[in-house]
mmCIF file of C-alpha atoms in Angstrom:
data_model
loop_
_atom_site.group_PDB
_atom_site.id
_atom_site.type_symbol
_atom_site.label_atom_id
_atom_site.label_comp_id
_atom_site.label_asym_id
_atom_site.label_seq_id
_atom_site.Cartn_x
_atom_site.Cartn_y
_atom_site.Cartn_z
ATOM 1 C CA UNK A 4 54.354 8.387 -35.740
ATOM 2 C CA UNK A 5 57.013 10.656 -34.477
ATOM 3 C CA UNK A 6 55.453 14.742 -35.682
ATOM 4 C CA UNK A 7 57.760 17.710 -36.863
ATOM 5 C CA UNK A 8 58.272 20.397 -34.580
ATOM 6 C CA UNK A 9 56.939 22.933 -36.688
ATOM 7 C CA UNK A 10 53.549 22.179 -38.543
ATOM 8 C CA UNK A 11 51.444 24.659 -40.133
ATOM 9 C CA UNK A 12 47.783 23.981 -40.761
ATOM 10 C CA UNK A 13 46.328 26.164 -43.682
ATOM 11 C CA UNK A 14 42.331 25.584 -43.608
ATOM 12 C CA UNK A 15 40.336 26.877 -46.588
ATOM 13 C CA UNK A 16 36.498 27.326 -45.646
ATOM 14 C CA UNK A 17 37.301 28.233 -41.951
ATOM 15 C CA UNK A 18 33.620 29.408 -41.492
ATOM 16 C CA UNK A 19 32.040 26.990 -42.863
ATOM 17 C CA UNK A 20 30.654 23.924 -41.261
ATOM 18 C CA UNK A 21 33.743 21.488 -41.727
ATOM 19 C CA UNK A 22 36.418 24.195 -41.662
ATOM 20 C CA UNK A 23 35.154 25.399 -39.004
ATOM 21 C CA UNK A 24 35.680 21.804 -37.015
ATOM 22 C CA UNK A 25 38.906 20.991 -38.769
ATOM 23 C CA UNK A 26 39.978 24.937 -37.390
ATOM 24 C CA UNK A 27 39.184 24.057 -33.807
ATOM 25 C CA UNK A 28 40.274 20.173 -33.870
ATOM 26 C CA UNK A 29 43.837 20.949 -35.071
ATOM 27 C CA UNK A 30 44.527 23.216 -31.993
ATOM 28 C CA UNK A 31 44.091 19.931 -30.223
ATOM 29 C CA UNK A 32 43.776 16.465 -32.104
ATOM 30 C CA UNK A 33 46.267 14.508 -32.858
ATOM 31 C CA UNK A 34 48.010 15.898 -29.790
ATOM 32 C CA UNK A 35 47.642 19.625 -28.578
ATOM 33 C CA UNK A 36 50.950 20.191 -30.010
ATOM 34 C CA UNK A 37 50.746 18.932 -33.185
ATOM 35 C CA UNK A 38 50.091 22.493 -35.073
ATOM 36 C CA UNK A 39 52.443 25.446 -34.213
ATOM 37 C CA UNK A 40 49.951 27.603 -36.006
ATOM 38 C CA UNK A 41 46.322 26.954 -37.324
ATOM 39 C CA UNK A 42 45.618 29.518 -40.180
ATOM 40 C CA UNK A 43 41.850 29.701 -40.990
ATOM 41 C CA UNK A 44 41.186 31.421 -44.553
ATOM 42 C CA UNK A 45 37.468 33.000 -44.458
ATOM 43 C CA UNK A 46 35.488 34.536 -47.346
ATOM 44 C CA UNK A 47 33.747 37.044 -45.107
ATOM 45 C CA UNK A 48 35.382 39.019 -42.422
ATOM 46 C CA UNK A 49 35.393 37.020 -38.977
ATOM 47 C CA UNK A 50 36.427 38.066 -36.263
ATOM 48 C CA UNK A 51 37.924 35.949 -33.639
ATOM 49 C CA UNK A 52 35.778 36.764 -31.007
ATOM 50 C CA UNK A 53 32.710 35.751 -32.877
ATOM 51 C CA UNK A 54 34.301 32.815 -34.668
ATOM 52 C CA UNK A 55 33.078 30.253 -31.609
ATOM 53 C CA UNK A 56 36.660 29.079 -31.846
ATOM 54 C CA UNK A 57 38.705 28.698 -28.852
ATOM 55 C CA UNK A 58 41.226 31.343 -27.540
ATOM 56 C CA UNK A 59 44.463 30.414 -28.357
ATOM 57 C CA UNK A 60 47.475 32.009 -29.306
ATOM 58 C CA UNK A 61 48.582 29.950 -32.302
ATOM 59 C CA UNK A 62 45.078 30.562 -34.532
ATOM 60 C CA UNK A 63 44.665 33.292 -36.759
ATOM 61 C CA UNK A 64 42.112 33.868 -39.425
ATOM 62 C CA UNK A 65 42.396 35.865 -42.276
ATOM 63 C CA UNK A 66 39.761 37.206 -44.816
ATOM 64 C CA UNK A 67 39.804 38.738 -48.012
ATOM 65 C CA UNK A 68 41.172 36.174 -50.699
ATOM 66 C CA UNK A 69 38.901 35.691 -53.521
ATOM 67 C CA UNK A 70 39.319 32.307 -54.999
ATOM 68 C CA UNK A 71 37.076 33.246 -58.109
ATOM 69 C CA UNK A 72 39.874 35.774 -59.571
ATOM 70 C CA UNK A 73 42.597 34.988 -61.825
ATOM 71 C CA UNK A 74 45.462 33.165 -60.041
ATOM 72 C CA UNK A 75 47.831 35.987 -60.456
ATOM 73 C CA UNK A 76 45.678 38.027 -58.044
ATOM 74 C CA UNK A 77 44.864 34.865 -55.454
ATOM 75 C CA UNK A 78 48.831 34.923 -55.131
ATOM 76 C CA UNK A 79 48.793 38.571 -54.651
ATOM 77 C CA UNK A 80 45.918 38.385 -52.253
ATOM 78 C CA UNK A 81 47.601 35.592 -50.343
ATOM 79 C CA UNK A 82 51.102 37.001 -50.055
ATOM 80 C CA UNK A 83 49.181 40.174 -48.766
ATOM 81 C CA UNK A 84 46.973 38.810 -45.910
ATOM 82 C CA UNK A 85 48.846 35.676 -44.497
ATOM 83 C CA UNK A 86 52.078 36.120 -43.116
ATOM 84 C CA UNK A 87 55.169 33.434 -43.185
ATOM 85 C CA UNK A 88 53.089 31.325 -45.979
ATOM 86 C CA UNK A 89 56.124 29.341 -46.766
ATOM 87 C CA UNK A 90 55.867 27.452 -43.061
ATOM 88 C CA UNK A 91 52.740 25.827 -44.028
ATOM 89 C CA UNK A 92 53.111 22.397 -43.985
ATOM 90 C CA UNK A 93 49.236 20.795 -44.047
ATOM 91 C CA UNK A 94 46.755 22.092 -46.089
ATOM 92 C CA UNK A 95 42.439 21.467 -46.020
ATOM 93 C CA UNK A 96 40.543 22.617 -48.796
ATOM 94 C CA UNK A 97 37.043 22.833 -47.455
ATOM 95 C CA UNK A 98 35.625 25.812 -49.263
ATOM 96 C CA UNK A 99 32.491 25.439 -51.270
ATOM 97 C CA UNK A 100 30.655 28.460 -53.445
ATOM 98 C CA UNK A 101 27.297 27.960 -54.604
ATOM 99 C CA UNK A 102 26.420 31.513 -56.118
ATOM 100 C CA UNK A 103 23.001 30.429 -57.721
ATOM 101 C CA UNK A 104 21.375 29.665 -54.499
ATOM 102 C CA UNK A 105 20.533 26.099 -55.369
ATOM 103 C CA UNK A 106 18.872 27.106 -58.688
ATOM 104 C CA UNK A 107 18.829 24.999 -61.891
ATOM 105 C CA UNK A 108 22.297 25.973 -62.862
ATOM 106 C CA UNK A 109 24.235 23.339 -61.654
ATOM 107 C CA UNK A 110 27.140 23.663 -64.441
ATOM 108 C CA UNK A 111 27.467 27.204 -63.382
ATOM 109 C CA UNK A 112 28.655 25.736 -59.590
ATOM 110 C CA UNK A 113 30.635 23.282 -60.850
ATOM 111 C CA UNK A 114 32.632 25.586 -62.971
ATOM 112 C CA UNK A 115 33.249 27.993 -60.252
ATOM 113 C CA UNK A 116 33.974 25.114 -57.580
ATOM 114 C CA UNK A 117 36.539 23.651 -59.935
ATOM 115 C CA UNK A 118 38.323 27.277 -60.454
ATOM 116 C CA UNK A 119 38.512 27.914 -57.167
ATOM 117 C CA UNK A 120 40.276 24.631 -56.203
ATOM 118 C CA UNK A 121 42.506 25.269 -58.749
ATOM 119 C CA UNK A 122 43.443 28.404 -58.057
ATOM 120 C CA UNK A 123 44.313 26.957 -54.413
ATOM 121 C CA UNK A 124 46.084 23.989 -55.481
ATOM 122 C CA UNK A 125 48.512 26.249 -57.579
ATOM 123 C CA UNK A 126 48.468 29.155 -55.040
ATOM 124 C CA UNK A 127 50.037 26.928 -52.138
ATOM 125 C CA UNK A 128 51.848 24.736 -54.711
ATOM 126 C CA UNK A 129 54.047 28.124 -55.461
ATOM 127 C CA UNK A 130 54.079 29.883 -52.005
ATOM 128 C CA UNK A 131 53.941 26.865 -49.327
ATOM 129 C CA UNK A 132 57.454 25.707 -49.933
ATOM 130 C CA UNK A 133 57.073 23.278 -46.789
ATOM 131 C CA UNK A 134 53.904 21.962 -47.847
ATOM 132 C CA UNK A 135 53.669 18.016 -46.818
ATOM 133 C CA UNK A 136 50.215 17.185 -47.246
ATOM 134 C CA UNK A 137 46.558 18.700 -49.108
ATOM 135 C CA UNK A 138 43.378 17.136 -48.180
ATOM 136 C CA UNK A 139 40.534 17.745 -50.516
ATOM 137 C CA UNK A 140 37.117 17.280 -48.763
ATOM 138 C CA UNK A 141 34.375 15.815 -51.391
ATOM 139 C CA UNK A 142 31.112 13.806 -50.795
ATOM 140 C CA UNK A 143 28.671 11.192 -51.467
ATOM 141 C CA UNK A 144 27.982 12.833 -54.674
ATOM 142 C CA UNK A 145 30.828 10.784 -56.141
ATOM 143 C CA UNK A 146 28.667 7.949 -56.437
ATOM 144 C CA UNK A 147 25.695 10.402 -57.897
ATOM 145 C CA UNK A 148 23.472 10.172 -55.186
ATOM 146 C CA UNK A 149 22.640 14.221 -55.577
ATOM 147 C CA UNK A 150 22.482 14.116 -59.169
ATOM 148 C CA UNK A 151 18.844 14.510 -59.194
ATOM 149 C CA UNK A 152 18.150 15.388 -62.871
ATOM 150 C CA UNK A 153 19.415 11.614 -63.644
ATOM 151 C CA UNK A 154 18.400 9.539 -61.050
ATOM 152 C CA UNK A 155 17.102 6.946 -63.341
ATOM 153 C CA UNK A 156 20.243 6.688 -65.125
ATOM 154 C CA UNK A 157 22.523 6.408 -61.985
ATOM 155 C CA UNK A 158 22.739 2.879 -60.400
ATOM 156 C CA UNK A 159 23.604 3.146 -56.384
ATOM 157 C CA UNK A 160 24.438 -0.307 -54.647
ATOM 158 C CA UNK A 161 25.254 0.362 -50.905
ATOM 159 C CA UNK A 162 27.396 -0.242 -49.455
ATOM 160 C CA UNK A 163 29.260 2.587 -51.430
ATOM 161 C CA UNK A 164 32.790 1.817 -51.667
ATOM 162 C CA UNK A 165 35.888 4.201 -52.728
ATOM 163 C CA UNK A 166 36.857 2.063 -56.044
ATOM 164 C CA UNK A 167 33.343 2.468 -57.469
ATOM 165 C CA UNK A 168 33.752 3.813 -61.067
ATOM 166 C CA UNK A 169 32.729 7.669 -61.786
ATOM 167 C CA UNK A 170 29.363 8.426 -63.236
ATOM 168 C CA UNK A 171 29.747 8.440 -66.537
ATOM 169 C CA UNK A 172 28.883 11.435 -69.175
ATOM 170 C CA UNK A 173 26.631 13.484 -69.267
ATOM 171 C CA UNK A 174 25.024 12.369 -66.115
ATOM 172 C CA UNK A 175 27.902 12.578 -64.351
ATOM 173 C CA UNK A 176 29.223 16.027 -65.858
ATOM 174 C CA UNK A 177 27.581 18.050 -62.714
ATOM 175 C CA UNK A 178 30.140 16.243 -60.529
ATOM 176 C CA UNK A 179 32.943 18.809 -59.565
ATOM 177 C CA UNK A 180 34.855 16.403 -57.137
ATOM 178 C CA UNK A 181 36.015 14.506 -60.331
ATOM 179 C CA UNK A 182 37.551 17.575 -61.754
ATOM 180 C CA UNK A 183 39.108 18.931 -58.740
ATOM 181 C CA UNK A 184 40.632 15.392 -57.988
ATOM 182 C CA UNK A 185 41.870 15.114 -61.521
ATOM 183 C CA UNK A 186 43.870 18.871 -61.173
ATOM 184 C CA UNK A 187 45.350 18.076 -57.576
ATOM 185 C CA UNK A 188 46.511 14.676 -59.257
ATOM 186 C CA UNK A 189 48.027 17.092 -62.211
ATOM 187 C CA UNK A 190 49.738 19.614 -59.859
ATOM 188 C CA UNK A 191 51.205 16.681 -57.911
ATOM 189 C CA UNK A 192 53.170 15.469 -60.560
ATOM 190 C CA UNK A 193 56.957 15.766 -59.709
ATOM 191 C CA UNK A 194 56.253 17.434 -56.385
ATOM 192 C CA UNK A 195 57.357 16.273 -52.580
ATOM 193 C CA UNK A 196 53.746 16.983 -51.156
ATOM 194 C CA UNK A 197 51.085 14.113 -50.694
ATOM 195 C CA UNK A 198 47.691 14.506 -51.067
ATOM 196 C CA UNK A 199 44.160 12.737 -50.398
ATOM 197 C CA UNK A 200 40.398 13.126 -51.032
ATOM 198 C CA UNK A 201 38.260 12.422 -47.997
ATOM 199 C CA UNK A 202 34.310 11.528 -48.600
ATOM 200 C CA UNK A 203 31.347 12.034 -45.518
ATOM 201 C CA UNK A 204 28.039 11.410 -46.206
ATOM 202 C CA UNK A 205 25.540 14.382 -45.332
ATOM 203 C CA UNK A 206 27.185 16.486 -42.699
ATOM 204 C CA UNK A 207 25.960 17.001 -39.361
ATOM 205 C CA UNK A 208 27.386 20.021 -37.519
ATOM 206 C CA UNK A 209 26.907 23.801 -36.136
ATOM 207 C CA UNK A 210 28.924 26.842 -36.593
ATOM 208 C CA UNK A 211 28.043 29.847 -34.608
ATOM 209 C CA UNK A 212 27.476 32.253 -37.650
ATOM 210 C CA UNK A 213 25.059 29.916 -39.805
ATOM 211 C CA UNK A 214 25.871 29.034 -43.360
ATOM 212 C CA UNK A 215 23.218 27.785 -45.827
ATOM 213 C CA UNK A 216 24.285 24.155 -45.355
ATOM 214 C CA UNK A 217 24.037 24.071 -41.496
ATOM 215 C CA UNK A 218 20.469 22.158 -41.461
ATOM 216 C CA UNK A 219 20.526 20.742 -37.795
ATOM 217 C CA UNK A 220 20.036 24.052 -36.232
ATOM 218 C CA UNK A 221 16.881 24.837 -38.266
ATOM 219 C CA UNK A 222 15.522 21.523 -37.107
ATOM 220 C CA UNK A 223 16.659 21.977 -33.614
ATOM 221 C CA UNK A 224 14.878 25.217 -33.825
ATOM 222 C CA UNK A 225 11.872 23.998 -35.386
ATOM 223 C CA UNK A 226 11.365 20.873 -32.835
ATOM 224 C CA UNK A 227 12.127 23.819 -29.831
ATOM 225 C CA UNK A 228 9.056 26.002 -30.958
ATOM 226 C CA UNK A 229 7.274 23.061 -32.123
ATOM 227 C CA UNK A 230 7.429 21.572 -28.256
ATOM 228 C CA UNK A 231 6.904 25.516 -27.113
ATOM 229 C CA UNK A 232 3.358 25.831 -28.946
ATOM 230 C CA UNK A 233 2.179 22.389 -28.947
ATOM 231 C CA UNK A 234 3.157 21.273 -25.450
ATOM 232 C CA UNK A 235 4.980 18.197 -24.056
ATOM 233 C CA UNK A 236 3.982 14.917 -25.879
ATOM 234 C CA UNK A 237 2.875 16.575 -29.034
ATOM 235 C CA UNK A 238 3.958 14.383 -32.487
ATOM 236 C CA UNK A 239 6.158 15.975 -34.606
ATOM 237 C CA UNK A 240 5.585 14.237 -37.817
ATOM 238 C CA UNK A 241 8.983 13.595 -40.060
ATOM 239 C CA UNK A 242 8.967 16.794 -42.410
ATOM 240 C CA UNK A 243 9.927 14.585 -45.753
ATOM 241 C CA UNK A 244 8.452 11.733 -47.337
ATOM 242 C CA UNK A 245 8.042 8.380 -46.673
ATOM 243 C CA UNK A 246 10.975 7.290 -49.041
ATOM 244 C CA UNK A 247 13.396 9.530 -47.151
ATOM 245 C CA UNK A 248 11.943 8.584 -43.800
ATOM 246 C CA UNK A 249 13.382 4.547 -44.282
ATOM 247 C CA UNK A 250 16.085 5.149 -46.883
ATOM 248 C CA UNK A 251 19.458 4.287 -44.984
ATOM 249 C CA UNK A 252 22.699 6.465 -44.790
ATOM 250 C CA UNK A 253 25.687 6.950 -42.674
ATOM 251 C CA UNK A 254 25.972 10.305 -40.920
ATOM 252 C CA UNK A 255 29.062 11.998 -41.036
ATOM 253 C CA UNK A 256 29.493 14.400 -38.112
ATOM 254 C CA UNK A 257 31.713 17.368 -38.339
ATOM 255 C CA UNK A 258 34.186 16.345 -35.668
ATOM 256 C CA UNK A 259 34.358 12.759 -36.834
ATOM 257 C CA UNK A 260 35.240 14.704 -40.462
ATOM 258 C CA UNK A 261 38.022 16.862 -38.915
ATOM 259 C CA UNK A 262 39.674 13.873 -37.069
ATOM 260 C CA UNK A 263 39.325 11.730 -39.760
ATOM 261 C CA UNK A 264 41.051 14.064 -42.320
ATOM 262 C CA UNK A 265 43.651 15.026 -39.365
ATOM 263 C CA UNK A 266 44.476 11.439 -38.916
ATOM 264 C CA UNK A 267 45.289 10.933 -42.524
ATOM 265 C CA UNK A 268 47.092 13.922 -43.162
ATOM 266 C CA UNK A 269 49.206 13.479 -39.761
ATOM 267 C CA UNK A 270 49.184 10.220 -38.950
ATOM 268 C CA UNK A 271 48.985 8.351 -42.296
ATOM 269 C CA UNK A 272 50.385 10.585 -44.895
ATOM 270 C CA UNK A 273 52.307 7.684 -47.077
ATOM 271 C CA UNK A 274 49.578 5.207 -46.617
ATOM 272 C CA UNK A 275 46.678 7.633 -47.462
ATOM 273 C CA UNK A 276 48.740 9.584 -50.231
ATOM 274 C CA UNK A 277 46.703 9.733 -53.681
ATOM 275 C CA UNK A 278 43.845 7.798 -52.262
ATOM 276 C CA UNK A 279 39.934 8.385 -51.087
ATOM 277 C CA UNK A 280 38.472 7.833 -48.388
ATOM 278 C CA UNK A 281 34.717 7.600 -47.059
ATOM 279 C CA UNK A 282 33.905 8.896 -43.402
ATOM 280 C CA UNK A 283 31.048 8.492 -41.223
ATOM 281 C CA UNK A 284 29.803 8.148 -37.358
ATOM 282 C CA UNK A 285 29.564 4.596 -37.614
ATOM 283 C CA UNK A 286 29.569 2.020 -40.434
ATOM 284 C CA UNK A 287 26.196 0.923 -39.312
ATOM 285 C CA UNK A 288 23.785 2.060 -41.884
ATOM 286 C CA UNK A 289 20.701 4.597 -40.079
ATOM 287 C CA UNK A 290 17.836 5.937 -41.468
ATOM 288 C CA UNK A 291 15.704 9.132 -40.412
ATOM 289 C CA UNK A 292 13.203 6.188 -38.895
ATOM 290 C CA UNK A 293 15.991 5.716 -36.157
ATOM 291 C CA UNK A 294 17.130 9.144 -35.762
ATOM 292 C CA UNK A 295 13.754 11.601 -35.923
ATOM 293 C CA UNK A 296 12.157 9.891 -33.244
ATOM 294 C CA UNK A 297 14.940 10.494 -31.031
ATOM 295 C CA UNK A 298 15.457 13.631 -31.800
ATOM 296 C CA UNK A 299 11.598 14.143 -31.084
ATOM 297 C CA UNK A 300 12.390 12.404 -27.662
ATOM 298 C CA UNK A 301 15.142 15.191 -26.282
ATOM 299 C CA UNK A 302 12.723 17.886 -27.004
ATOM 300 C CA UNK A 303 9.803 15.964 -25.162
ATOM 301 C CA UNK A 304 7.859 15.304 -28.128
ATOM 302 C CA UNK A 305 6.222 11.756 -28.854
ATOM 303 C CA UNK A 306 8.210 9.504 -30.346
ATOM 304 C CA UNK A 307 5.166 7.318 -31.852
ATOM 305 C CA UNK A 308 3.493 8.341 -34.661
ATOM 306 C CA UNK A 309 6.789 10.495 -36.222
ATOM 307 C CA UNK A 310 6.106 8.394 -39.736
ATOM 308 C CA UNK A 311 5.296 10.510 -42.374
ATOM 309 C CA UNK A 312 1.996 10.192 -43.851
ATOM 310 C CA UNK A 313 2.173 12.240 -47.257
ATOM 311 C CA UNK A 314 4.578 11.922 -50.151
ATOM 312 C CA UNK A 315 6.049 15.296 -49.951
ATOM 313 C CA UNK A 316 7.876 18.308 -48.056
ATOM 314 C CA UNK A 317 5.862 19.628 -45.232
ATOM 315 C CA UNK A 318 6.597 23.251 -45.492
ATOM 316 C CA UNK A 319 8.109 23.487 -42.044
ATOM 317 C CA UNK A 320 9.573 26.499 -43.088
ATOM 318 C CA UNK A 321 5.957 27.976 -43.542
ATOM 319 C CA UNK A 322 5.061 26.856 -40.004
ATOM 320 C CA UNK A 323 8.151 28.577 -38.739
ATOM 321 C CA UNK A 324 7.276 31.775 -40.176
ATOM 322 C CA UNK A 325 3.951 31.751 -39.252
ATOM 323 C CA UNK A 326 4.997 31.325 -35.456
ATOM 324 C CA UNK A 327 7.666 33.971 -35.231
ATOM 325 C CA UNK A 328 5.398 35.815 -32.413
ATOM 326 C CA UNK A 329 5.862 32.614 -30.695
ATOM 327 C CA UNK A 330 9.042 31.933 -31.501
ATOM 328 C CA UNK A 331 10.160 35.877 -30.406
ATOM 329 C CA UNK A 332 8.494 34.982 -26.807
ATOM 330 C CA UNK A 333 9.983 32.070 -26.003
ATOM 331 C CA UNK A 334 13.349 33.704 -26.597
ATOM 332 C CA UNK A 335 12.491 36.087 -24.081
ATOM 333 C CA UNK A 336 10.919 33.483 -21.897
ATOM 334 C CA UNK A 337 13.976 31.367 -21.761
ATOM 335 C CA UNK A 338 16.879 34.147 -22.450
ATOM 336 C CA UNK A 339 17.697 32.560 -25.606
ATOM 337 C CA UNK A 340 19.620 34.105 -28.481
ATOM 338 C CA UNK A 341 16.854 34.749 -31.815
ATOM 339 C CA UNK A 342 18.210 33.144 -34.823
ATOM 340 C CA UNK A 343 17.149 34.003 -38.297
ATOM 341 C CA UNK A 344 16.938 31.205 -41.045
ATOM 342 C CA UNK A 345 17.756 31.838 -44.261
ATOM 343 C CA UNK A 346 15.889 31.044 -47.332
ATOM 344 C CA UNK A 347 18.547 29.170 -48.846
ATOM 345 C CA UNK A 348 18.740 27.134 -46.083
ATOM 346 C CA UNK A 349 15.511 26.086 -45.985
ATOM 347 C CA UNK A 350 16.242 25.146 -49.631
ATOM 348 C CA UNK A 351 18.930 22.864 -48.648
ATOM 349 C CA UNK A 352 16.823 21.500 -45.709
ATOM 350 C CA UNK A 353 13.837 20.658 -48.072
ATOM 351 C CA UNK A 354 16.098 19.265 -50.996
ATOM 352 C CA UNK A 355 17.647 16.919 -48.339
ATOM 353 C CA UNK A 356 14.473 15.718 -47.144
ATOM 354 C CA UNK A 357 12.699 15.457 -50.171
ATOM 355 C CA UNK A 358 14.996 14.252 -53.216
ATOM 356 C CA UNK A 359 17.751 12.072 -51.182
ATOM 357 C CA UNK A 360 15.345 9.074 -51.230
ATOM 358 C CA UNK A 361 17.368 6.133 -52.020
ATOM 359 C CA UNK A 362 19.985 3.949 -49.938
ATOM 360 C CA UNK A 363 23.582 5.669 -50.086
ATOM 361 C CA UNK A 364 25.179 3.968 -46.851
ATOM 362 C CA UNK A 365 28.803 4.278 -47.330
ATOM 363 C CA UNK A 366 31.216 1.287 -46.525
ATOM 364 C CA UNK A 367 34.397 2.235 -44.125
ATOM 365 C CA UNK A 368 36.423 -0.691 -44.515
ATOM 366 C CA UNK A 369 39.085 1.419 -46.120
ATOM 367 C CA UNK A 370 39.617 4.230 -43.685
ATOM 368 C CA UNK A 371 39.114 1.378 -40.712
ATOM 369 C CA UNK A 372 41.840 -0.482 -42.525
ATOM 370 C CA UNK A 373 44.569 1.860 -41.897
ATOM 371 C CA UNK A 374 43.577 2.803 -38.145
ATOM 372 C CA UNK A 375 41.035 5.181 -37.823
ATOM 373 C CA UNK A 376 38.695 3.548 -35.931
ATOM 374 C CA UNK A 377 36.397 6.369 -34.088
ATOM 375 C CA UNK A 378 32.468 6.265 -34.260
ATOM 376 C CA UNK A 379 29.407 7.813 -32.468
ATOM 377 C CA UNK A 380 26.373 5.839 -31.760
ATOM 378 C CA UNK A 381 23.279 6.555 -33.867
ATOM 379 C CA UNK A 382 21.801 10.251 -33.416
ATOM 380 C CA UNK A 383 25.017 11.010 -30.946
ATOM 381 C CA UNK A 384 26.280 13.473 -33.583
ATOM 382 C CA UNK A 385 22.918 15.483 -33.687
ATOM 383 C CA UNK A 386 22.792 15.143 -29.837
ATOM 384 C CA UNK A 387 26.533 17.038 -29.992
ATOM 385 C CA UNK A 388 25.232 19.880 -32.113
ATOM 386 C CA UNK A 389 22.273 20.329 -29.595
ATOM 387 C CA UNK A 390 24.618 20.578 -26.684
ATOM 388 C CA UNK A 391 26.486 23.175 -28.362
ATOM 389 C CA UNK A 392 23.279 25.033 -29.164
ATOM 390 C CA UNK A 393 22.517 25.005 -25.630
ATOM 391 C CA UNK A 394 25.930 26.253 -24.406
ATOM 392 C CA UNK A 395 25.120 29.136 -27.317
ATOM 393 C CA UNK A 396 21.549 29.825 -25.648
ATOM 394 C CA UNK A 397 19.988 29.149 -28.901
ATOM 395 C CA UNK A 398 18.120 26.714 -27.353
ATOM 396 C CA UNK A 399 17.132 25.422 -24.025
ATOM 397 C CA UNK A 400 18.755 22.656 -21.974
ATOM 398 C CA UNK A 401 17.075 19.244 -21.829
ATOM 399 C CA UNK A 402 16.578 20.418 -17.882
ATOM 400 C CA UNK A 403 13.981 23.105 -19.072
ATOM 401 C CA UNK A 404 11.850 20.336 -20.907
ATOM 402 C CA UNK A 405 11.864 18.245 -18.367
ATOM 403 C CA UNK A 406 10.009 21.232 -16.186
#
């Protein structure tokens, strides 16, 4: 399709695992000239030189817009912080707040995220006079896979399809995606702009300034240090229970997610309008029993015998902390940049490896039907993250392991 000569992207959550990828991707996809401006919004100050984003005169980053405030305050902050908002044509809402640090207060998380989305939608509806498209990213918890308190009440029959019914109350009450979609649909009534929802599975990705949801980096650091401590050929057993090792899912790499969201909003706005789309690296279900041995091989570890033997999380966070002297020694030896892994990151990792023990693979039939066919082979998304970690001197290259 022919693109407008003046497209301007506005990305909420540009420092997060999904927002960073969309911000980066929008500078080059669908074409290197699709967007005249790419505006990233971040919660905390993120200087361009520390963002890991490529130098580009079209790129700008702004912070200081607090979506948890009243709408009038948010509108004022927008007008103060971001110039020429009326030029924005495409909005990508990828913000998320988890103020309770993965505590049991899931309803507080729901309420805060719904409020943030409401403010974002109504702010851009009022201020972005040339708005064409709004993308909301949600996830597989649309299907109830992470409603851990009520799993016995929730039926999950993969492949999961976009027309599956919502999880009924009270078991689905904590799924804030439903309220996000409803408020966008309501705000869109009588408006010319279009919108869609995109549903990835567990996100495979990396950001230069890590967040609590970047679980691939701590896994890479763990395997790297495990190899350093125990040597080539050591067996690194999968740290989760056996049920998590064998269940099938469809990993969603941040680059595939970003490209699918840009594709839907730029190339297929009419087909995408008002619809939800699953997105993932590959339509073929994968399991950790396929991916984990490939990751071990990357670090020169033994891929045989990686199957877990016990029933719980292996506390690799405690092992990591106990071997910090080895880690610092390794960083000095290989010229690596030391990284800190927050407690919230370990909690997120442990939760994913301990509780997501049911098959949850996605159907990609719908997004394929309108022409988005890009895919990665099994485990390729993880290797892409490893390559970025090598480029940033966070882990050594494979050539180092081969010595």
